[in-house]
Coordinates of C-alpha atoms in Angstrom, one line a residue:
M87 CA 89.3 132.4 93.6
R88 CA 93.0 132.6 92.5
L89 CA 93.5 133.2 88.7
S90 CA 96.4 131.7 86.8
S91 CA 97.4 131.6 83.2
I92 CA 100.2 129.5 81.5
P93 CA 103.4 131.2 82.7
Q94 CA 105.9 132.3 80.3
I95 CA 109.2 130.6 81.5
I96 CA 112.4 131.5 79.9
D97 CA 114.7 129.0 82.3
F98 CA 112.7 126.1 83.3
D99 CA 114.3 122.8 84.2
P100 CA 112.0 119.7 84.3
F101 CA 114.9 118.0 86.4
E102 CA 115.0 120.4 89.1
T103 CA 114.1 119.4 92.6
R104 CA 113.9 121.6 95.6
T105 CA 113.6 121.0 99.4
E106 CA 111.4 124.0 100.0
A107 CA 108.2 125.1 98.4
E108 CA 108.5 127.1 95.3
A109 CA 107.0 130.7 96.2
T110 CA 106.3 131.3 92.4
H111 CA 104.3 128.1 91.8
A112 CA 101.1 126.7 93.1
L113 CA 100.8 122.8 93.6
G114 CA 99.4 121.4 90.2
E115 CA 100.6 124.6 88.3
A116 CA 101.1 123.6 84.7
I117 CA 104.1 124.5 82.6
V118 CA 103.7 123.7 78.8
L119 CA 106.8 123.3 76.5
A120 CA 107.0 124.0 72.8
D121 CA 106.8 120.3 72.0
Q122 CA 103.4 120.3 74.2
R123 CA 104.8 118.3 76.9
V124 CA 103.1 119.4 80.1
F125 CA 104.7 119.3 83.7
R126 CA 103.2 120.1 87.0
H127 CA 104.5 121.4 90.2
G128 CA 104.1 119.0 93.3
V129 CA 105.5 117.7 96.4
V130 CA 106.3 114.2 97.4
G131 CA 104.6 112.2 100.1
A132 CA 106.0 109.8 102.7
S133 CA 108.5 107.7 100.5
D134 CA 111.2 108.7 97.9
I135 CA 110.0 108.3 94.3
T136 CA 112.0 107.2 91.3
R137 CA 112.0 108.8 87.8
G138 CA 109.9 107.2 85.1
K139 CA 107.4 105.8 87.3
L140 CA 103.9 107.0 87.4
Q141 CA 102.8 108.9 90.6
I142 CA 99.4 108.9 92.0
A143 CA 97.5 111.4 94.3
A144 CA 97.1 110.8 98.0
A145 CA 94.2 108.5 98.9
P146 CA 90.9 110.0 100.3
I147 CA 90.5 109.7 103.9
A148 CA 87.2 108.0 104.7
N149 CA 86.6 109.9 107.9
H150 CA 87.1 112.9 106.1
V151 CA 84.1 112.4 103.6
N152 CA 80.5 113.3 104.4
M153 CA 81.3 115.5 107.3
T154 CA 78.7 117.4 109.0
C155 CA 79.2 121.4 108.6
A156 CA 78.4 124.2 111.1
A157 CA 76.2 126.8 109.5
A158 CA 78.1 129.0 107.1
A159 CA 76.5 132.4 105.9
L160 CA 76.9 133.6 102.3
G161 CA 80.1 135.6 102.0
A162 CA 81.8 133.3 104.9
V163 CA 85.5 132.4 104.2
T164 CA 85.5 129.8 107.0
V165 CA 83.6 126.3 107.1
T166 CA 83.7 124.3 110.4
V167 CA 83.5 120.6 109.9
T168 CA 83.4 117.6 112.0
P169 CA 85.8 114.7 111.0
G170 CA 85.4 111.0 112.0
A171 CA 87.9 109.2 114.3
T172 CA 91.0 110.2 112.0
A173 CA 93.3 113.0 112.7
G174 CA 95.4 114.8 110.2
A175 CA 98.3 117.2 110.0
A176 CA 97.9 121.0 109.6
N177 CA 97.2 122.0 106.0
L178 CA 96.8 118.5 104.7
Y179 CA 94.3 119.9 102.5
S180 CA 95.7 123.3 101.6
E181 CA 95.4 124.0 98.0
G182 CA 92.9 121.1 97.8
Y183 CA 89.1 121.3 98.0
L184 CA 86.1 121.3 100.1
A185 CA 83.1 119.8 98.2
I186 CA 79.6 120.2 99.7
N187 CA 78.0 117.1 98.7
D188 CA 74.6 117.0 100.5
V189 CA 71.7 119.3 101.9
D190 CA 72.0 123.1 101.4
G191 CA 74.9 124.3 99.4
E192 CA 75.3 121.0 97.8
G193 CA 77.2 121.0 94.4
A194 CA 79.6 123.9 95.3
T195 CA 83.5 123.1 95.4
Y196 CA 85.8 125.7 97.4
Q197 CA 89.6 125.6 97.1
V198 CA 91.1 125.5 100.6
K199 CA 93.4 127.9 101.8
D200 CA 94.7 126.3 105.2
H201 CA 93.6 124.7 108.3
L202 CA 95.1 123.7 111.7
A203 CA 95.9 120.3 112.7
I204 CA 92.9 117.8 112.6
T205 CA 92.0 116.0 115.8
A206 CA 89.9 112.8 115.5
S207 CA 86.2 113.4 115.8
T208 CA 86.7 117.2 116.8
A209 CA 85.3 120.1 114.7
F210 CA 87.9 122.2 113.0
A211 CA 88.0 125.3 110.8
V212 CA 88.6 125.2 107.1
N213 CA 89.7 128.6 105.7
L214 CA 88.7 129.0 101.9
F215 CA 90.1 131.2 99.1
D216 CA 86.7 132.1 98.0
P217 CA 83.4 132.8 99.9
I218 CA 80.4 130.6 100.3
N219 CA 78.3 131.6 97.1
G220 CA 74.8 130.8 96.1
V221 CA 73.4 129.0 99.1
A222 CA 74.3 129.3 102.9
L223 CA 75.4 126.0 104.8
V224 CA 73.2 124.9 107.4
A225 CA 74.1 122.5 110.4
T226 CA 73.0 119.5 108.3
S227 CA 74.8 120.2 105.5
E228 CA 77.7 117.7 104.5
A229 CA 81.2 118.3 103.2
T230 CA 84.1 116.3 101.7
L231 CA 87.8 117.1 101.9
V232 CA 89.7 116.4 98.8
H233 CA 93.5 116.4 98.5
N234 CA 95.3 118.4 95.7
S235 CA 96.4 115.8 93.4
Y236 CA 100.0 117.2 93.6
K237 CA 100.4 117.3 97.4
N238 CA 102.0 114.1 99.0
V239 CA 102.2 112.2 95.6
R240 CA 103.2 108.6 95.8
E241 CA 103.9 105.3 93.9
G242 CA 101.0 103.1 94.4
T243 CA 99.4 99.8 93.3
T244 CA 95.9 101.0 92.4
N245 CA 94.3 102.4 89.3
T246 CA 91.3 103.7 91.0
I247 CA 93.2 106.8 92.2
R248 CA 93.8 109.9 90.3
A249 CA 97.3 110.0 88.3
A250 CA 99.6 112.8 89.0
G251 CA 102.3 112.5 86.6
V252 CA 105.9 110.9 85.9
P253 CA 109.0 112.7 87.3
L254 CA 112.1 112.9 85.1
D255 CA 114.3 112.5 88.2
N256 CA 114.4 111.0 91.6
I257 CA 112.7 113.1 94.1
A258 CA 113.2 112.5 97.9
T259 CA 110.3 112.3 100.6
G260 CA 109.1 116.0 101.3
D261 CA 110.9 117.5 98.4
Y262 CA 109.2 119.6 95.5
G263 CA 109.7 118.8 91.7
W264 CA 108.0 118.6 88.4
F265 CA 105.6 115.6 87.2
Q266 CA 105.1 115.1 83.5
S267 CA 101.4 114.7 82.7
K268 CA 101.3 115.0 79.0
G269 CA 103.3 114.2 75.9
V270 CA 106.1 111.6 75.2
A271 CA 107.8 110.1 78.2
A272 CA 109.6 106.8 79.2
V273 CA 107.6 105.0 81.9
L274 CA 108.0 101.6 83.6
C275 CA 105.9 98.7 82.1
E276 CA 104.5 96.0 84.4
T277 CA 104.1 93.6 81.6
A278 CA 104.4 93.3 77.8
T279 CA 102.0 96.2 76.5
T280 CA 100.2 96.2 73.3
L281 CA 101.0 98.7 70.8
G282 CA 98.3 100.9 70.2
S283 CA 96.8 100.3 73.5
P284 CA 95.4 102.5 76.2
Q285 CA 97.3 102.5 79.5
A286 CA 96.2 102.6 83.1
S287 CA 98.0 102.6 86.5
S288 CA 99.3 99.3 87.4
D289 CA 97.6 97.3 90.2
G290 CA 100.5 95.2 90.7
V291 CA 103.7 97.0 90.4
A292 CA 103.9 100.6 92.1
G293 CA 104.8 103.2 89.6
A294 CA 104.3 100.9 86.4
I295 CA 101.5 101.2 83.7
E296 CA 99.7 98.2 82.1
D297 CA 97.1 97.7 79.4
V298 CA 93.5 98.8 80.3
T299 CA 91.6 95.6 80.7
D300 CA 88.2 96.9 81.6
L301 CA 86.9 100.4 80.0
Y302 CA 83.4 100.5 81.1
G303 CA 82.8 97.9 83.8
A304 CA 82.5 98.1 87.5
S305 CA 86.3 98.1 87.9
A306 CA 86.8 100.6 85.0
Q307 CA 90.3 102.1 84.7
R308 CA 91.3 105.5 83.7
I309 CA 93.5 105.9 80.8
V310 CA 96.7 107.7 81.7
A311 CA 98.9 107.0 78.5
W312 CA 98.7 105.4 75.0
A313 CA 101.2 102.9 73.8
D314 CA 101.1 104.6 70.3
I315 CA 104.8 104.6 69.9
M316 CA 105.9 101.1 70.3
A317 CA 104.9 98.1 72.3
G318 CA 106.0 97.7 76.0
V319 CA 108.4 95.3 77.5
D320 CA 107.8 94.1 81.1
T321 CA 110.2 95.8 83.6
E322 CA 111.6 98.2 80.7
Y323 CA 110.9 102.0 80.6
R324 CA 109.4 102.4 77.2
P325 CA 108.0 105.6 75.5
V326 CA 104.4 106.2 75.7
T327 CA 102.2 109.3 75.2
L328 CA 100.9 110.5 78.5
C329 CA 97.4 111.8 78.5
I330 CA 96.6 112.7 82.3
D331 CA 95.7 116.1 81.3

């Protein structure tokens, strides 16, 4: 397991974007400013993104869920899994997670170090940062691959996917930048939002937020911000307090 603490940054620019990975920052690494705003390091997915719009994580891939595993002994740092009929790029899940969801070893979550390109319906090896611990895996164990929330972030129209944060500047496809996940931020409103109301990712306008309409039902929405500064106006970028972290 890689350990990390809140870094002491003298010169931090939340508007900075880069065309290559930042060697000193892991995906999702947090920078906390004196005013308690939090920014996390991430990389953009297949489409350019716009400042002031809420970004969400990459969607789970159904054929990379509940995969069968090869047996893996205690102390092993590689697990071989067999996906369904969906391919994937090399390191699609690097800095993400391998969750053991059923049979021997279930309940454990391991961070992914790297892997080769994924061929549909073909077993491949997933290298881990930490060794298999507690219970060895057997040939009937099942595993699920989970993206890092800050790898291939995107603007989407769903409130059932993890929120990543709000960039302070436009960021191009494949570039790296910072995503605000906590504190005061101007964010696009889909509709007139109610003062004091919790906010969720919009299911109608990509990158926007909207009043939470169902807190506890079957379509429960995750709160990503509070409209505790002023009411929101449709299509305007009004200040809210982000609470993704």
